[in-house]
N, CA and C of each residue as an Amber inpcrd file, in Angstrom:
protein
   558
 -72.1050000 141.9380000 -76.8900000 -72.6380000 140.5950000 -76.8820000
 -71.9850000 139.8060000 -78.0230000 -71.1960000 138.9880000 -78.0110000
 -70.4750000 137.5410000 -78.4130000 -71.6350000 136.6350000 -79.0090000
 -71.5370000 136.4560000 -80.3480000 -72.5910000 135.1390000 -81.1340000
 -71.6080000 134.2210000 -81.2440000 -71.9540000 133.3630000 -80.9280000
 -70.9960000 132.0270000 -80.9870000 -70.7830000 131.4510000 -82.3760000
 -69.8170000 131.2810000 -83.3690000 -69.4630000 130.8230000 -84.0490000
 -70.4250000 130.1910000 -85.2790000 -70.8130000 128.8740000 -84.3770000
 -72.2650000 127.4410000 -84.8500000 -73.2270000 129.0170000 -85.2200000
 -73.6430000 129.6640000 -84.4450000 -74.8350000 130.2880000 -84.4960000
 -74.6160000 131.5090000 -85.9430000 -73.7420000 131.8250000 -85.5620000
 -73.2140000 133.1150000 -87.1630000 -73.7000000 132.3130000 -88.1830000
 -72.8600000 130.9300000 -88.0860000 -72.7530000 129.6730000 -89.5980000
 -74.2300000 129.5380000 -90.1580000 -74.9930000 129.1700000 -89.1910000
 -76.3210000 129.1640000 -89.6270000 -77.0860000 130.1090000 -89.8430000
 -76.8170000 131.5880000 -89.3900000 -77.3980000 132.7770000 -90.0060000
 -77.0650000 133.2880000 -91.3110000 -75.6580000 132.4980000 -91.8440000
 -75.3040000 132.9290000 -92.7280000 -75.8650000 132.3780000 -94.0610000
 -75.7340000 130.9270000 -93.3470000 -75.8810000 129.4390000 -94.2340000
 -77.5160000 129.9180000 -94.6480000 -78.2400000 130.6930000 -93.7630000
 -79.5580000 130.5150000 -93.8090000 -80.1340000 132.1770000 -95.0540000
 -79.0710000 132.8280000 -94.9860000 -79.4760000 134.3610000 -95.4860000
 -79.0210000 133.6910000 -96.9140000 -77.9370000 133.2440000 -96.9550000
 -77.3120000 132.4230000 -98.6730000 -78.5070000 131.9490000 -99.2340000
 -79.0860000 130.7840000 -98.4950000 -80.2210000 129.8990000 -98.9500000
 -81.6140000 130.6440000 -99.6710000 -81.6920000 131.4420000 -98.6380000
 -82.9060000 132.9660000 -98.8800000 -82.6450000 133.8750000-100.2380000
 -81.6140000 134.2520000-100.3150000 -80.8150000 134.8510000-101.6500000
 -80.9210000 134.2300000-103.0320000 -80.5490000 132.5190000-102.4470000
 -80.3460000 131.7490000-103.5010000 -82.3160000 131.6520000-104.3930000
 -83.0700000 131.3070000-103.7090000 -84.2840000 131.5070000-104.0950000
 -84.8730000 132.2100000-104.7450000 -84.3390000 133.7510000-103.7100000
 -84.8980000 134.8770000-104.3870000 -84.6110000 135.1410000-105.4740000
 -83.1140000 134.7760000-106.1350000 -82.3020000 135.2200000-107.3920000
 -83.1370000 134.0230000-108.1840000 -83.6910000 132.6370000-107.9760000
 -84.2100000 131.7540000-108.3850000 -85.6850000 132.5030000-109.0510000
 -86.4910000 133.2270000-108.1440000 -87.4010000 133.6420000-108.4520000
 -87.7520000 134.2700000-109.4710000 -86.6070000 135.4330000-109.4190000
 -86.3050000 136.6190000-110.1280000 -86.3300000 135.8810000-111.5410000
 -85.1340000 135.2750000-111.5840000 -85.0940000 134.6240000-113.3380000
 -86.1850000 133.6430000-114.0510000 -86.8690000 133.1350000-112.7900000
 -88.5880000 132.8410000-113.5850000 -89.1860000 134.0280000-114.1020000
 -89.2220000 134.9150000-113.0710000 -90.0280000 135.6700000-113.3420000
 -89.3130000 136.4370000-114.9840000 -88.5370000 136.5450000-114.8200000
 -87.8000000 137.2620000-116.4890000 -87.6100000 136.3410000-117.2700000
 -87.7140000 134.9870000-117.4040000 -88.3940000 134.0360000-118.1950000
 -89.6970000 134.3870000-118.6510000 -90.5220000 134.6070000-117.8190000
 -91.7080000 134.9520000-118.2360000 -92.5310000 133.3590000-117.7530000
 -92.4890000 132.9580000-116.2970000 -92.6410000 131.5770000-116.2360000
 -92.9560000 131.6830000-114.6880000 -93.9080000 131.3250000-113.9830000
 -94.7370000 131.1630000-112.5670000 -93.3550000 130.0300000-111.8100000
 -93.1350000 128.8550000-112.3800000 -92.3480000 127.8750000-111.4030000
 -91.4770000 126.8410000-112.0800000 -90.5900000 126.4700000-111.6360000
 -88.8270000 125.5250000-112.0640000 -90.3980000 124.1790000-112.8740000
 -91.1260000 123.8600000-112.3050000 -91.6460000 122.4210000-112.7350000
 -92.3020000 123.4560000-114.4090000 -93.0610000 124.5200000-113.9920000
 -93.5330000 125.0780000-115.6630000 -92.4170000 125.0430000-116.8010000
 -91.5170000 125.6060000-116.3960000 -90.3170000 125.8010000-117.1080000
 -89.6820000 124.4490000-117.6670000 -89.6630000 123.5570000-116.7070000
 -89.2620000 122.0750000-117.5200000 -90.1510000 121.5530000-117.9590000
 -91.5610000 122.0810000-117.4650000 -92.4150000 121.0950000-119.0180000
 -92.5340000 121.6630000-119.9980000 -92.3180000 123.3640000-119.5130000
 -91.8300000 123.8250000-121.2450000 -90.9800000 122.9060000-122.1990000
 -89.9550000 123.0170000-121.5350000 -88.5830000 122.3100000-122.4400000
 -88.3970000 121.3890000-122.8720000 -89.2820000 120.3460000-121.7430000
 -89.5240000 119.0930000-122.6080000 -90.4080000 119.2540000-123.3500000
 -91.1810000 120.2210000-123.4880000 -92.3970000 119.8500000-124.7690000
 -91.7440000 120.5750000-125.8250000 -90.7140000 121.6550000-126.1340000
 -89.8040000 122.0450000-126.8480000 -88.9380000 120.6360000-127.6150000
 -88.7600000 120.1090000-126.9380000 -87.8880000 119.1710000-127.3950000
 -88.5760000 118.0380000-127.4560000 -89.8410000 117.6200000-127.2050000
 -90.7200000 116.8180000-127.8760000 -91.6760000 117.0390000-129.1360000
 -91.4410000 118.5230000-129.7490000 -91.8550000 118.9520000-130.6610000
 -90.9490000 119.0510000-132.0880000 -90.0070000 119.1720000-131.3100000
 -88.4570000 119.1920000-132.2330000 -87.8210000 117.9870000-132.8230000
 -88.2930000 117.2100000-131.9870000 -87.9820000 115.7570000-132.6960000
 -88.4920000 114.9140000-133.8020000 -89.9630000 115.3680000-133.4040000
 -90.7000000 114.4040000-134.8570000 -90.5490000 115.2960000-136.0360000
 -89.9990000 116.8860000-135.9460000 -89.3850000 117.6570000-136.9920000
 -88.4540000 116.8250000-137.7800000 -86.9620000 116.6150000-136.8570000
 -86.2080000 116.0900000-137.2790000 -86.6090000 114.7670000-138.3450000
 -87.6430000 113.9850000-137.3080000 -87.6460000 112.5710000-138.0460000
 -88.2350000 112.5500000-139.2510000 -89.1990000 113.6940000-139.5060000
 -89.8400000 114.3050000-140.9730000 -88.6690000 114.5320000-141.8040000
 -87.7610000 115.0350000-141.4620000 -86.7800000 115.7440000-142.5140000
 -86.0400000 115.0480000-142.7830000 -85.5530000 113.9130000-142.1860000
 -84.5380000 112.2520000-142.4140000 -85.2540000 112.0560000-143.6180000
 -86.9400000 111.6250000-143.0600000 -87.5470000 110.5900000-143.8150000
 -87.9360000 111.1880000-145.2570000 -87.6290000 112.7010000-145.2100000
 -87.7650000 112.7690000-146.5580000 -86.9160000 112.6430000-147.9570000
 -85.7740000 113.0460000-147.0760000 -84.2800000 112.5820000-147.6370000
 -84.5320000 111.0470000-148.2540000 -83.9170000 110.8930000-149.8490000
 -83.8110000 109.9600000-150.2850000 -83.2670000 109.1490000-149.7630000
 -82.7530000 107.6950000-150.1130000 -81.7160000 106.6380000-149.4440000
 -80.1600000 107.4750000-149.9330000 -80.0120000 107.5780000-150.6360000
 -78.9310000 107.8330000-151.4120000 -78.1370000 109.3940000-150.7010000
 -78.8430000 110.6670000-149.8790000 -78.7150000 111.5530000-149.6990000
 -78.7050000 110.8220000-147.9660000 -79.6450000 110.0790000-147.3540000
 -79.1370000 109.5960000-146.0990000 -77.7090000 109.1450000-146.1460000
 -77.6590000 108.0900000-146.8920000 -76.1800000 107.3390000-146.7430000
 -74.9910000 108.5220000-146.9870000 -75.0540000 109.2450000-147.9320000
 -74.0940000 110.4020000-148.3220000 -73.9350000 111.4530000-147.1970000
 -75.2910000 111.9780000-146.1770000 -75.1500000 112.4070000-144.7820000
 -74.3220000 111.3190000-143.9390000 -74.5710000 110.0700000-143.8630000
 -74.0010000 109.5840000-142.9200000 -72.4510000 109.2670000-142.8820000
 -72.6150000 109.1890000-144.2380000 -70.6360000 108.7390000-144.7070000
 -70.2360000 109.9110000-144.2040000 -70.6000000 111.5680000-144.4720000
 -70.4700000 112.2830000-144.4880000 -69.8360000 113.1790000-142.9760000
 -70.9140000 112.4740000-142.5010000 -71.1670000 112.5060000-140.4860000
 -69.7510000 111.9170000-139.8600000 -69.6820000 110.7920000-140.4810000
 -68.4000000 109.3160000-140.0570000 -67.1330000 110.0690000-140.5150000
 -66.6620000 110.8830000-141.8840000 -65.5680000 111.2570000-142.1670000
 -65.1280000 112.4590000-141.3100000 -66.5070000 112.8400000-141.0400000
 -65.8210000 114.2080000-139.8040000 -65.2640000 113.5300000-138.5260000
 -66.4380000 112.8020000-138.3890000 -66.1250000 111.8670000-136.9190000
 -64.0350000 111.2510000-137.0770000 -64.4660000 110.5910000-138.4860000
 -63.2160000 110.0550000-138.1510000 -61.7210000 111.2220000-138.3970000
 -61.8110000 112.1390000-139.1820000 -61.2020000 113.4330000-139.1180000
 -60.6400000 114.1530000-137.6710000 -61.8040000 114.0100000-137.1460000
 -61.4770000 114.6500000-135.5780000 -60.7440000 113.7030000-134.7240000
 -60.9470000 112.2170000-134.8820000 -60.1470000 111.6020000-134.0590000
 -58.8100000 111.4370000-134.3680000 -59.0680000 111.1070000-135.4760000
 -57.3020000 111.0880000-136.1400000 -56.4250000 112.2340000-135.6320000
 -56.8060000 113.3260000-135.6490000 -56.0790000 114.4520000-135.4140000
 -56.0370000 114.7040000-133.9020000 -56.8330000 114.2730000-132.8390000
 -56.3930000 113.9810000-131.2650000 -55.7410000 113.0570000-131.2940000
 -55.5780000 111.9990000-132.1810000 -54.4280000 110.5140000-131.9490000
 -53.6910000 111.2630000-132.4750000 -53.3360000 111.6440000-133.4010000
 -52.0230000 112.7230000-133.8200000 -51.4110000 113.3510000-133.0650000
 -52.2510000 114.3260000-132.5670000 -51.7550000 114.8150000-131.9150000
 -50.8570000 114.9000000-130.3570000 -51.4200000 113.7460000-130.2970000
 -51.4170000 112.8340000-128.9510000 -50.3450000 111.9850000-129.1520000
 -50.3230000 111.5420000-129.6060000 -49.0560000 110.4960000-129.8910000
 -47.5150000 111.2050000-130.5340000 -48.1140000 112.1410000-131.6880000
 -47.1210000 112.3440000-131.7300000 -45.9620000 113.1510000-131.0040000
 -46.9560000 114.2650000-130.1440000 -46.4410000 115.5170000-128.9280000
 -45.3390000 114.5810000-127.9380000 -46.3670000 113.6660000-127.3890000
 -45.6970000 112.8280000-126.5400000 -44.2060000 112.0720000-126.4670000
 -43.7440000 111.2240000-127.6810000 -42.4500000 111.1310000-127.6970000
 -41.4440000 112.1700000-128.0990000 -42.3250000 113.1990000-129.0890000
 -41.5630000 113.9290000-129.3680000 -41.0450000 114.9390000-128.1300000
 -41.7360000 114.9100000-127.1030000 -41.0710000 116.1300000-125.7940000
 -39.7790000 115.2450000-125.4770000 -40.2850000 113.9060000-125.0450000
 -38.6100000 113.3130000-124.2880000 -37.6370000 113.5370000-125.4220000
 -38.3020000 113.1840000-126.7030000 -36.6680000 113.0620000-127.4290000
 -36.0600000 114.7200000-127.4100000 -36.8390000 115.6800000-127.3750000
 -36.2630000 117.2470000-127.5890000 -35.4020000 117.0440000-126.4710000
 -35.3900000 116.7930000-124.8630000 -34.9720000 116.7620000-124.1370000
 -33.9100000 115.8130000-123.9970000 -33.5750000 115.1700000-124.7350000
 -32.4510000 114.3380000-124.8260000 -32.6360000 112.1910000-124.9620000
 -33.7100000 112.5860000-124.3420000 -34.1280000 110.7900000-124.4930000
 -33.8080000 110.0600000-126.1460000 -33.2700000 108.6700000-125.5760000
 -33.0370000 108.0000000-127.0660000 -33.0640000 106.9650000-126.4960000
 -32.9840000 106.0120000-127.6380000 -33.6460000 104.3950000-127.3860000
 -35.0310000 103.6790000-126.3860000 -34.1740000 102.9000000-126.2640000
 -35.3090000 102.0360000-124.9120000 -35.7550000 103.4270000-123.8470000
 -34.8850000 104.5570000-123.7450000 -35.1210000 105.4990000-122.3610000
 -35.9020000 106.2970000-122.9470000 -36.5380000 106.4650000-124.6110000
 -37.0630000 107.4030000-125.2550000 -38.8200000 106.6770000-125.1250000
 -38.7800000 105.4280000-125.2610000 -40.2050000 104.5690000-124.4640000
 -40.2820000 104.6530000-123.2900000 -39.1480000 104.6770000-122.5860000
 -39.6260000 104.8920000-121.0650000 -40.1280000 106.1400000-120.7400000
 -39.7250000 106.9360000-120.9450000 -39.7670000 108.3480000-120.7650000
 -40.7540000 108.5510000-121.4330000 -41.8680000 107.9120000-122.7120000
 -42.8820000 108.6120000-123.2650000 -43.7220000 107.9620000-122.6240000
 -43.6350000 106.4860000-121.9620000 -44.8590000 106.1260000-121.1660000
 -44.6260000 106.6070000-119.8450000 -43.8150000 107.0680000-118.8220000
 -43.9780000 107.4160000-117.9640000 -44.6240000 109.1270000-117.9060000
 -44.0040000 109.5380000-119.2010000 -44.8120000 111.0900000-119.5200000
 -46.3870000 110.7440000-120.0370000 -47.0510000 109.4810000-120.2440000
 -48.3870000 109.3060000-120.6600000 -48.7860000 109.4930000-119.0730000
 -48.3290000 108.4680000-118.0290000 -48.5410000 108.2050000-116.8200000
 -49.3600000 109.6870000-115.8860000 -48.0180000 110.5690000-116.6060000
 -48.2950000 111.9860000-115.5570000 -49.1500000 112.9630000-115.7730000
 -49.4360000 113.0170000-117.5570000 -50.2740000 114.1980000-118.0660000
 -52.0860000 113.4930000-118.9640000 -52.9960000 114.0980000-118.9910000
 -53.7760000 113.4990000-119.3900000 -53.8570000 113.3920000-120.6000000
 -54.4230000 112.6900000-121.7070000 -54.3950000 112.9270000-123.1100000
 -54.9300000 114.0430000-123.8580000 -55.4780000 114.5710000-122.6530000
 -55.9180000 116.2820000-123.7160000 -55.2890000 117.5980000-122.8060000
 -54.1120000 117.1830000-122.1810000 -53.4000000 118.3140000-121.9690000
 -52.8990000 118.8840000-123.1270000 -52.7800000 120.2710000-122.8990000
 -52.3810000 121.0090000-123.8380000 -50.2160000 120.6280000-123.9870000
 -49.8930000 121.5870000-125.2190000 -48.3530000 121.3030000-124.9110000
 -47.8750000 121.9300000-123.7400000 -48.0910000 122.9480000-123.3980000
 -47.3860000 123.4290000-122.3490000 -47.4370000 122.7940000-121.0030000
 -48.6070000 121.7950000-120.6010000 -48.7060000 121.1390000-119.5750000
 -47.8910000 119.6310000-119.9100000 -47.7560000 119.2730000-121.5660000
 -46.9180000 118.3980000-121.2850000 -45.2640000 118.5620000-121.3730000
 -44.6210000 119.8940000-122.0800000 -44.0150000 120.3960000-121.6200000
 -43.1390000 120.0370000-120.1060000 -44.1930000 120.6230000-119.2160000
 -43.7300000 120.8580000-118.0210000 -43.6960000 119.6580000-117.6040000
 -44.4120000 119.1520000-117.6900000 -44.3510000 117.6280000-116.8350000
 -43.3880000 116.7720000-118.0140000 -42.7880000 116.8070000-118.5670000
 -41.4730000 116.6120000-119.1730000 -40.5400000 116.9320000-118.5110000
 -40.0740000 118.3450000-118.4510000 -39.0940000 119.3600000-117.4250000
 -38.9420000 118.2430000-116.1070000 -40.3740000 117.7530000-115.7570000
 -40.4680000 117.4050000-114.0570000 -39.5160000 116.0200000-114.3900000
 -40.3510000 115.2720000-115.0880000 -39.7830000 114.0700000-115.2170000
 -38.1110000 114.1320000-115.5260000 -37.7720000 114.8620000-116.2570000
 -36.1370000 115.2420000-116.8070000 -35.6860000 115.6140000-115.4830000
 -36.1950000 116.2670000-114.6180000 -35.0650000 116.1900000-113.0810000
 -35.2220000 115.3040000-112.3700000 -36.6070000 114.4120000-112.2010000
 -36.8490000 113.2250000-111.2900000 -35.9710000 111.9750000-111.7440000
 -35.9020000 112.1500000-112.7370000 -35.3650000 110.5860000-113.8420000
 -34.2080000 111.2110000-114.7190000 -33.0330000 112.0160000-114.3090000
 -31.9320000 112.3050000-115.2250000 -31.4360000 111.2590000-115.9800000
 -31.7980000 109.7100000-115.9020000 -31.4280000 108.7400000-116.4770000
 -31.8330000 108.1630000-117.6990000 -33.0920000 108.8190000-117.8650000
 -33.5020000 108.6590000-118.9660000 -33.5330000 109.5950000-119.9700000
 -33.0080000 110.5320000-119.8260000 -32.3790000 112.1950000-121.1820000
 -31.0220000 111.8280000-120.8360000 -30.2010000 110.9020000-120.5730000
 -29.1300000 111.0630000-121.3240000 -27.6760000 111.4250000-119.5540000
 -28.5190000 112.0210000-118.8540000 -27.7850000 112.2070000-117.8910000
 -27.4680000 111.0850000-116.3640000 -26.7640000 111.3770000-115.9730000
 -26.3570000 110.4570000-114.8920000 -27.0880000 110.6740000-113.8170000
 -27.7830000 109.7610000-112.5670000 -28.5170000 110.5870000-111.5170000
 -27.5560000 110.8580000-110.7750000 -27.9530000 111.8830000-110.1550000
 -26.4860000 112.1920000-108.9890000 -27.3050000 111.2380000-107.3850000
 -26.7240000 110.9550000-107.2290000 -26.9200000 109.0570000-106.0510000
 -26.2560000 109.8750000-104.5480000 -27.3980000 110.0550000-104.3040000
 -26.8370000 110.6890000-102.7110000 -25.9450000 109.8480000-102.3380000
 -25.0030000 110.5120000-101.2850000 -23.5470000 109.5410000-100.6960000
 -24.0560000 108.6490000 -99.6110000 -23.6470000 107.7930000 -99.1300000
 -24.2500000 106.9430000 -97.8600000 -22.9070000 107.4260000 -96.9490000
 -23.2250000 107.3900000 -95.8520000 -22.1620000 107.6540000 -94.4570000
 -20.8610000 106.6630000 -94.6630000 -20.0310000 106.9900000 -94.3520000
 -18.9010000 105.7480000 -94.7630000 -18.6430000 104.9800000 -96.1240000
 -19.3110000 105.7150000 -97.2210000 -18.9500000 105.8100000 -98.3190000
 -17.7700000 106.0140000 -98.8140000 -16.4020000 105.5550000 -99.7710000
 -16.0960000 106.2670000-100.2490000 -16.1810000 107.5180000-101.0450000
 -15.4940000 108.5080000-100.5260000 -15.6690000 109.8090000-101.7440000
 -15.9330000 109.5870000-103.0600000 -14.3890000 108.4350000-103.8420000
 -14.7920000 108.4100000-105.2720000 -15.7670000 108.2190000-106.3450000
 -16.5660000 107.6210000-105.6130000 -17.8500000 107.3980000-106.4630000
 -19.2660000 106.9530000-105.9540000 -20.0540000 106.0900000-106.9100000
 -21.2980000 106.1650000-106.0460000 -21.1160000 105.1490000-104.9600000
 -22.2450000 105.5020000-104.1790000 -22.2250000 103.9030000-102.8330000
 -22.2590000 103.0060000-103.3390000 -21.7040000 101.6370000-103.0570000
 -21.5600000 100.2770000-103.3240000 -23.3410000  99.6220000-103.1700000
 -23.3720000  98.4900000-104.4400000 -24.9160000  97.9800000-104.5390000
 -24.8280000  96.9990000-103.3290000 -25.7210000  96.9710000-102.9400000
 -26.3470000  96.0890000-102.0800000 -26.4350000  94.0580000-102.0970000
 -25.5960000  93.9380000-103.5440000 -25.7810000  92.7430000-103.8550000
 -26.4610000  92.9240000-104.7770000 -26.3630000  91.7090000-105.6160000
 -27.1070000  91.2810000-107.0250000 -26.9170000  91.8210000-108.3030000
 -27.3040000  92.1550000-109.0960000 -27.2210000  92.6850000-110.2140000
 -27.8750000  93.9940000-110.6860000 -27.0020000  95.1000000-110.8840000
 -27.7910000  96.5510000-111.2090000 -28.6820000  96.5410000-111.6500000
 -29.9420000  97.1430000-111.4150000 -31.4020000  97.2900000-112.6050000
 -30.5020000  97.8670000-113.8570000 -31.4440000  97.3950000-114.6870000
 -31.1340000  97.7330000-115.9770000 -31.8930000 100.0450000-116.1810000
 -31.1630000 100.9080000-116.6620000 -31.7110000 101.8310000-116.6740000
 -32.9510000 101.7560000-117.3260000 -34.4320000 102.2590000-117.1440000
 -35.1070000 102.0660000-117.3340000 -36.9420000 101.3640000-117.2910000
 -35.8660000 100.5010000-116.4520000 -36.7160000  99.3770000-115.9450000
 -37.9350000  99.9970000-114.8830000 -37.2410000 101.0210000-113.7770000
 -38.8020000 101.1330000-113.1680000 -39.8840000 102.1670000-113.5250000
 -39.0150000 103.0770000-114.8860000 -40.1270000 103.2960000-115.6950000
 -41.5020000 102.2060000-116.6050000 -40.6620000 100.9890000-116.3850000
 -41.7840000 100.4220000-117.0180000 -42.1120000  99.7380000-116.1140000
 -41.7450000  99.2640000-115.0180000 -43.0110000  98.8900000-113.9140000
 -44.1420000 100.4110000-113.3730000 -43.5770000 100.9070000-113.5510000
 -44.6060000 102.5390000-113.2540000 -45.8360000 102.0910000-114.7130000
 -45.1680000 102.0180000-115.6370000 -46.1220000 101.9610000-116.8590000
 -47.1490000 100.1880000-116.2830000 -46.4930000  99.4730000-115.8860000
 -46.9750000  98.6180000-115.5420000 -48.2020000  98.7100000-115.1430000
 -48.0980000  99.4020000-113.8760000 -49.1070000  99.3520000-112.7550000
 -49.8830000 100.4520000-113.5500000 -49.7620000 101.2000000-114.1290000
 -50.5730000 102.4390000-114.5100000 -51.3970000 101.5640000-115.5810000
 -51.0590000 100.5300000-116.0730000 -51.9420000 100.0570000-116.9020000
 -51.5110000 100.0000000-118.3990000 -50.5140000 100.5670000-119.1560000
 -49.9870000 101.1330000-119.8620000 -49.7370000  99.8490000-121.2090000
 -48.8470000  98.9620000-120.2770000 -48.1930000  97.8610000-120.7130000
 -49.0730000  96.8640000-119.9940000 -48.9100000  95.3830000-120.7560000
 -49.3710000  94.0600000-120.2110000 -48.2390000  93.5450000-118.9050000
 -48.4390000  93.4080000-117.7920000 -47.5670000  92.2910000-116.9650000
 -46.9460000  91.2970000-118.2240000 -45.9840000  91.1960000-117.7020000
 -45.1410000  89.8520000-117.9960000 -44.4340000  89.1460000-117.1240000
């Protein structure tokens, strides 16, 4: 006898659901706790007990020992950020230039490498997405792109432009930065 597909899904969907409970149960019960609603008015009354602690122990603190906590609080605060902008800024141009980028192609190449990786990738993810960009964009490390041939091309070199005036190298790295938000329109 053949169970049709729909019908398995929902025996299955339905034994998961049953499981999921039971394992639900279990860890009340080894809480030491009857139901999910006991357990959160535990916690909030945990943490409504814990608070007017705190506000006792501020208020006993002099003025002079508050302000010295808080400067105190702010120099870590500002400690930690400095050192993700550090780190962040500085990783970033520094991958294109290892790879060969210089000048105007060493901005292009660090905002189009902002574009691809997030600000708390590690190095090795920006790394790689360096590598990527260095074969997508050989124009900006220093190398020439190799310009597929068009049919009836001459051999000697690249295909003939289309009219007008060459982009400048660079340039649609910074409309990419454009649209990404990076840079202001102009």
């Amino acid at each position: 006898m053949a169970i049709p597909q729909y019908e398995l899904s929902k025996l299955f969907a339905r034994e998961k659901d049953q499981g999921r409970r039971a394992g639900g149960r279990d860890l009340l019960g080894q809480l030491g706790v009857d139901s999910a609603k006991s357990l959160t008015d535990f916690m909030q009354g945990q943490c409504d007990e814990e608070q007017p602690r705190k506000d006792a122990e501020r208020a006993l603190l002099s003025d002079t020992e508050r302000c010295e906590q808080s400067v105190t609080e702010r120099e870590q605060y500002l400690v930690r950020r400095e050192a993700a902008v550090l780190a962040r800024d500085v990783t970033r141009p520094g991958v294109p230039c290892r790879l060969g980028a210089t000048g105007a192609e060493l901005e292009d190449a660090a905002v189009l490498l902002g574009c691809l990786v997030d600000t708390t990738a590690d190095d090795a993810a920006v790394t790689a997405a360096a590598d990527e960009l260095k074969n997508r964009r050989p124009e900006l490390f220093g190398r020439q792109a190799l310009t597929p041939r068009c049919p009836g091309a001459p051999t000697g070199g690249p295909p003939p432009h289309a009219g007008g005036t060459p982009a400048r190298p660079g340039s649609r790295g910074l409309d990419i930065a454009r649209r990404c938000g990076h840079l202001k329109a102009s």
